[in-house]
PDB file of C-alpha atoms in Angstrom:
ATOM      1  CA  MET A  28       4.229-122.766  67.670  1.00 57.00           C
ATOM      2  CA  LYS A  29       3.084-123.753  64.243  1.00 68.00           C
ATOM      3  CA  LYS A  30       0.154-121.396  64.590  1.00 68.00           C
ATOM      4  CA  VAL A  31       2.431-118.484  65.425  1.00 62.00           C
ATOM      5  CA  ALA A  32       4.684-119.228  62.444  1.00 63.00           C
ATOM      6  CA  LEU A  33       1.665-119.543  60.202  1.00 62.00           C
ATOM      7  CA  LEU A  34       0.292-116.187  61.384  1.00 63.00           C
ATOM      8  CA  LEU A  35       3.691-114.590  60.827  1.00 63.00           C
ATOM      9  CA  LEU A  36       3.876-116.003  57.337  1.00 62.00           C
ATOM     10  CA  ILE A  37       0.375-114.694  56.480  1.00 65.00           C
ATOM     11  CA  GLY A  38       1.339-111.307  57.845  1.00 62.00           C
ATOM     12  CA  VAL A  39       4.483-111.165  55.676  1.00 60.00           C
ATOM     13  CA  PHE A  40       2.485-112.135  52.553  1.00 59.00           C
ATOM     14  CA  ALA A  41      -0.163-109.602  53.369  1.00 59.00           C
ATOM     15  CA  LEU A  42       2.405-106.863  53.660  1.00 56.00           C
ATOM     16  CA  ALA A  43       4.140-107.952  50.462  1.00 58.00           C
ATOM     17  CA  PHE A  44       0.916-107.918  48.411  1.00 55.00           C
ATOM     18  CA  MET A  45      -0.486-104.747  49.877  1.00 60.00           C
ATOM     19  CA  GLY A  46       2.771-102.918  49.292  1.00 54.00           C
ATOM     20  CA  CYS A  47       3.908 -99.690  50.756  1.00 52.00           C
ATOM     21  CA  PRO A  48       1.642 -96.794  50.612  1.00 55.00           C
ATOM     22  CA  GLY A  49       2.840 -94.766  47.578  1.00 61.00           C
ATOM     23  CA  LYS A  50       2.360 -91.211  46.734  1.00 71.00           C
ATOM     24  CA  PRO A  51      -0.985 -89.816  47.499  1.00 71.00           C
ATOM     25  CA  PRO A  52      -3.174 -89.538  44.434  1.00 74.00           C
ATOM     26  CA  PRO A  53      -3.129 -86.149  42.770  1.00 77.00           C
ATOM     27  CA  PRO A  54      -5.915 -83.878  43.767  1.00 78.00           C
ATOM     28  CA  PRO A  55      -8.783 -83.803  41.364  1.00 76.00           C
ATOM     29  CA  PRO A  56      -8.691 -80.993  38.798  1.00 75.00           C
ATOM     30  CA  PRO A  57     -10.707 -77.934  39.714  1.00 73.00           C
ATOM     31  CA  PRO A  58     -14.178 -78.030  38.401  1.00 70.00           C
ATOM     32  CA  VAL A  59     -14.546 -76.454  35.001  1.00 68.00           C
ATOM     33  CA  ASP A  60     -17.062 -73.690  34.916  1.00 67.00           C
ATOM     34  CA  THR A  61     -19.047 -74.296  31.809  1.00 64.00           C
ATOM     35  CA  ALA A  62     -20.989 -71.075  32.128  1.00 62.00           C
ATOM     36  CA  GLU A  63     -19.977 -68.113  29.879  1.00 62.00           C
ATOM     37  CA  THR A  64     -17.257 -66.238  31.664  1.00 62.00           C
ATOM     38  CA  THR A  65     -16.382 -63.775  28.899  1.00 66.00           C
ATOM     39  CA  GLN A  66     -16.701 -60.100  29.656  1.00 73.00           C
ATOM     40  CA  PRO A  67     -18.786 -58.026  27.309  1.00 73.00           C
ATOM     41  CA  VAL A  68     -16.453 -56.483  24.758  1.00 79.00           C
ATOM     42  CA  GLU A  69     -16.748 -52.760  24.437  1.00 82.00           C
ATOM     43  CA  PRO A  70     -16.289 -51.556  20.872  1.00 82.00           C
ATOM     44  CA  GLU A  71     -13.096 -49.650  20.270  1.00 85.00           C
ATOM     45  CA  PRO A  72     -13.668 -45.963  19.684  1.00 83.00           C
ATOM     46  CA  GLU A  73     -13.602 -44.905  16.070  1.00 85.00           C
ATOM     47  CA  PRO A  74     -10.422 -43.047  15.164  1.00 84.00           C
ATOM     48  CA  GLU A  75     -11.057 -39.413  14.436  1.00 86.00           C
ATOM     49  CA  PRO A  76     -11.177 -38.735  10.720  1.00 84.00           C
ATOM     50  CA  ALA A  77      -8.131 -37.030   9.284  1.00 82.00           C
ATOM     51  CA  PRO A  78      -8.662 -33.359   8.563  1.00 78.00           C
ATOM     52  CA  PRO A  79      -9.221 -32.623   4.908  1.00 78.00           C
ATOM     53  CA  PRO A  80      -6.105 -31.488   3.080  1.00 76.00           C
ATOM     54  CA  LYS A  81      -5.754 -27.753   3.004  1.00 76.00           C
ATOM     55  CA  ALA A  82      -6.245 -26.221  -0.384  1.00 85.00           C
ATOM     56  CA  GLU A  83      -3.292 -24.487  -1.950  1.00 93.00           C
ATOM     57  CA  LEU A  84      -3.135 -20.799  -2.658  1.00 95.00           C
ATOM     58  CA  LYS A  85      -3.179 -20.027  -6.382  1.00 96.00           C
ATOM     59  CA  GLU A  86      -1.273 -17.121  -7.895  1.00 95.00           C
ATOM     60  CA  ALA A  87      -4.448 -16.034  -9.637  1.00 96.00           C
ATOM     61  CA  GLN A  88      -5.908 -15.303  -6.189  1.00 97.00           C
ATOM     62  CA  LEU A  89      -3.225 -12.664  -5.550  1.00 98.00           C
ATOM     63  CA  GLN A  90      -4.020  -9.253  -6.972  1.00 98.00           C
ATOM     64  CA  THR A  91      -1.637  -7.176  -9.055  1.00 98.00           C
ATOM     65  CA  VAL A  92      -0.812  -3.677  -7.837  1.00 98.00           C
ATOM     66  CA  TYR A  93      -0.653  -0.786 -10.338  1.00 98.00           C
ATOM     67  CA  PHE A  94       1.308   2.485 -10.108  1.00 98.00           C
ATOM     68  CA  ASP A  95       1.182   5.951 -11.621  1.00 98.00           C
ATOM     69  CA  PHE A  96       3.759   7.111 -14.165  1.00 97.00           C
ATOM     70  CA  ASP A  97       7.190   7.608 -12.650  1.00 97.00           C
ATOM     71  CA  LYS A  98       5.870   6.820  -9.133  1.00 97.00           C
ATOM     72  CA  PHE A  99       6.256   4.031  -6.611  1.00 98.00           C
ATOM     73  CA  ASN A 100       3.856   5.279  -3.941  1.00 98.00           C
ATOM     74  CA  LEU A 101       0.820   3.096  -3.261  1.00 98.00           C
ATOM     75  CA  ARG A 102      -2.543   4.415  -4.435  1.00 97.00           C
ATOM     76  CA  ASN A 103      -5.734   3.500  -2.568  1.00 98.00           C
ATOM     77  CA  ASP A 104      -6.582   0.797  -5.103  1.00 98.00           C
ATOM     78  CA  ALA A 105      -3.084  -0.641  -4.639  1.00 98.00           C
ATOM     79  CA  LYS A 106      -3.524  -0.670  -0.862  1.00 98.00           C
ATOM     80  CA  ALA A 107      -6.864  -2.456  -1.238  1.00 98.00           C
ATOM     81  CA  ALA A 108      -5.205  -5.097  -3.435  1.00 98.00           C
ATOM     82  CA  LEU A 109      -2.395  -5.508  -0.918  1.00 98.00           C
ATOM     83  CA  ASP A 110      -4.921  -5.805   1.939  1.00 98.00           C
ATOM     84  CA  HIS A 111      -6.541  -8.650   0.004  1.00 98.00           C
ATOM     85  CA  ASN A 112      -3.165 -10.309  -0.611  1.00 98.00           C
ATOM     86  CA  ALA A 113      -2.196  -9.927   3.048  1.00 98.00           C
ATOM     87  CA  SER A 114      -5.361 -11.660   4.222  1.00 98.00           C
ATOM     88  CA  LEU A 115      -4.609 -14.577   1.870  1.00 97.00           C
ATOM     89  CA  LEU A 116      -1.009 -14.746   3.066  1.00 97.00           C
ATOM     90  CA  LYS A 117      -2.209 -14.832   6.674  1.00 97.00           C
ATOM     91  CA  GLU A 118      -4.569 -17.678   5.815  1.00 96.00           C
ATOM     92  CA  TYR A 119      -1.856 -19.599   3.966  1.00 96.00           C
ATOM     93  CA  GLU A 120       0.956 -19.034   6.421  1.00 94.00           C
ATOM     94  CA  ASP A 121       3.397 -21.411   4.694  1.00 95.00           C
ATOM     95  CA  VAL A 122       3.299 -19.562   1.384  1.00 97.00           C
ATOM     96  CA  VAL A 123       6.470 -17.755   0.330  1.00 97.00           C
ATOM     97  CA  ILE A 124       6.123 -15.141  -2.412  1.00 98.00           C
ATOM     98  CA  LYS A 125       8.231 -13.026  -4.722  1.00 98.00           C
ATOM     99  CA  ILE A 126       7.075  -9.563  -5.726  1.00 98.00           C
ATOM    100  CA  GLU A 127       8.080  -8.550  -9.247  1.00 98.00           C
ATOM    101  CA  GLY A 128       8.359  -4.839  -9.963  1.00 98.00           C
ATOM    102  CA  HIS A 129       7.635  -3.722 -13.555  1.00 98.00           C
ATOM    103  CA  CYS A 130       7.697  -0.459 -15.499  1.00 98.00           C
ATOM    104  CA  ASP A 131       6.450   0.811 -18.826  1.00 97.00           C
ATOM    105  CA  GLU A 132       8.761   1.176 -21.791  1.00 96.00           C
ATOM    106  CA  ARG A 133       9.663   4.799 -21.203  1.00 95.00           C
ATOM    107  CA  GLY A 134      12.954   5.548 -19.462  1.00 94.00           C
ATOM    108  CA  THR A 135      16.357   3.934 -19.527  1.00 97.00           C
ATOM    109  CA  VAL A 136      17.014   0.349 -18.542  1.00 96.00           C
ATOM    110  CA  GLU A 137      18.815   1.416 -15.382  1.00 97.00           C
ATOM    111  CA  TYR A 138      16.114   3.870 -14.386  1.00 97.00           C
ATOM    112  CA  ASN A 139      13.325   1.329 -14.915  1.00 97.00           C
ATOM    113  CA  LEU A 140      15.193  -1.395 -13.022  1.00 98.00           C
ATOM    114  CA  SER A 141      15.544   0.978 -10.087  1.00 98.00           C
ATOM    115  CA  LEU A 142      11.898   2.107 -10.288  1.00 98.00           C
ATOM    116  CA  GLY A 143      10.671  -1.514 -10.543  1.00 98.00           C
ATOM    117  CA  GLU A 144      12.626  -2.389  -7.433  1.00 98.00           C
ATOM    118  CA  LYS A 145      11.138   0.561  -5.553  1.00 98.00           C
ATOM    119  CA  ARG A 146       7.631  -0.556  -6.570  1.00 98.00           C
ATOM    120  CA  ALA A 147       8.260  -4.101  -5.396  1.00 98.00           C
ATOM    121  CA  LYS A 148       9.802  -2.795  -2.172  1.00 98.00           C
ATOM    122  CA  ALA A 149       6.809  -0.518  -1.527  1.00 98.00           C
ATOM    123  CA  ALA A 150       4.478  -3.501  -1.859  1.00 98.00           C
ATOM    124  CA  GLN A 151       6.724  -5.623   0.374  1.00 98.00           C
ATOM    125  CA  ASP A 152       6.888  -2.933   3.079  1.00 98.00           C
ATOM    126  CA  TYR A 153       3.119  -2.553   3.056  1.00 98.00           C
ATOM    127  CA  LEU A 154       2.607  -6.330   3.477  1.00 98.00           C
ATOM    128  CA  VAL A 155       5.167  -6.438   6.301  1.00 98.00           C
ATOM    129  CA  GLY A 156       3.317  -3.542   7.929  1.00 98.00           C
ATOM    130  CA  LEU A 157       0.182  -5.692   7.840  1.00 98.00           C
ATOM    131  CA  GLY A 158       1.953  -8.463   9.729  1.00 97.00           C
ATOM    132  CA  ILE A 159       3.377 -10.666   7.006  1.00 98.00           C
ATOM    133  CA  GLU A 160       6.745 -12.132   7.995  1.00 97.00           C
ATOM    134  CA  PRO A 161       9.497 -10.407   5.939  1.00 97.00           C
ATOM    135  CA  ALA A 162      11.271 -13.736   5.420  1.00 97.00           C
ATOM    136  CA  ARG A 163       8.283 -14.899   3.355  1.00 98.00           C
ATOM    137  CA  ILE A 164       8.681 -12.114   0.788  1.00 98.00           C
ATOM    138  CA  SER A 165      11.437 -11.501  -1.718  1.00 98.00           C
ATOM    139  CA  ILE A 166      11.515  -8.852  -4.424  1.00 98.00           C
ATOM    140  CA  ILE A 167      12.947  -8.515  -7.916  1.00 98.00           C
ATOM    141  CA  SER A 168      12.770  -5.865 -10.603  1.00 98.00           C
ATOM    142  CA  TYR A 169      12.300  -6.621 -14.276  1.00 98.00           C
ATOM    143  CA  GLY A 170      12.155  -2.949 -15.246  1.00 97.00           C
ATOM    144  CA  LYS A 171      10.586  -2.680 -18.670  1.00 97.00           C
ATOM    145  CA  GLU A 172      11.748  -6.121 -19.845  1.00 97.00           C
ATOM    146  CA  ARG A 173       8.493  -8.041 -19.294  1.00 97.00           C
ATOM    147  CA  PRO A 174       5.581  -5.904 -20.425  1.00 97.00           C
ATOM    148  CA  ILE A 175       2.152  -7.406 -20.057  1.00 96.00           C
ATOM    149  CA  ASP A 176       0.864  -5.232 -22.900  1.00 97.00           C
ATOM    150  CA  THR A 177       3.187  -4.478 -25.826  1.00 96.00           C
ATOM    151  CA  GLY A 178       1.198  -1.479 -26.974  1.00 96.00           C
ATOM    152  CA  HIS A 179       2.742   1.959 -27.177  1.00 96.00           C
ATOM    153  CA  ASN A 180       0.028   4.079 -25.607  1.00 97.00           C
ATOM    154  CA  GLU A 181      -1.066   5.205 -22.143  1.00 97.00           C
ATOM    155  CA  GLU A 182      -3.483   2.279 -21.738  1.00 97.00           C
ATOM    156  CA  ALA A 183      -0.708  -0.254 -22.363  1.00 97.00           C
ATOM    157  CA  TRP A 184       1.798   1.618 -20.211  1.00 97.00           C
ATOM    158  CA  ALA A 185      -0.672   1.772 -17.292  1.00 97.00           C
ATOM    159  CA  LYS A 186      -0.922  -2.048 -17.386  1.00 97.00           C
ATOM    160  CA  ASN A 187       2.851  -2.393 -17.389  1.00 98.00           C
ATOM    161  CA  ARG A 188       3.476  -0.202 -14.322  1.00 98.00           C
ATOM    162  CA  ARG A 189       2.791  -2.901 -11.767  1.00 98.00           C
ATOM    163  CA  ALA A 190       3.904  -5.238  -9.015  1.00 98.00           C
ATOM    164  CA  GLU A 191       2.986  -8.873  -9.547  1.00 98.00           C
ATOM    165  CA  PHE A 192       3.044 -11.683  -7.019  1.00 98.00           C
ATOM    166  CA  ARG A 193       4.542 -15.112  -7.617  1.00 98.00           C
ATOM    167  CA  ILE A 194       4.295 -18.061  -5.273  1.00 97.00           C
ATOM    168  CA  ILE A 195       7.739 -19.482  -4.588  1.00 97.00           C
ATOM    169  CA  SER A 196       6.702 -22.276  -2.244  1.00 95.00           C
ATOM    170  CA  GLN A 197       3.890 -23.409   0.011  1.00 91.00           C
TER     171      GLN A 197
END
């Protein structure tokens, strides 16, 4: 009987020292791949260069139109100048212009204001006929108030019978 009690006592001590089985040990971490795993990096495409800024139209590029005495019809040289101006206005489609009608010193103020307006209007109508948007063109008459040549002879008067072009905005 003593042997049985002794065996029981050894068994209890063995269980006490060995303890209960605890949690299972955590699994080992996955193996670390030490080889290069990076993908080849493709270079980003270069952004397209910005277009160069568009040059501005200068008033000096627009040609003045000249008229005969007491007339507002367009001569062939005036039509050629307006053709040139129309091509520039088509190229610079944001440009808004004002056409100034002028006269020589002969005639009354009222008559010259009316004639200057007719000259500016003739130039405007021709440009519109070539496809220029009417909203881009305004007209004004200065009559004989702004001569380009202050002489009192036919040469000076011929210079003053004109339609000039001013750039309002672009």
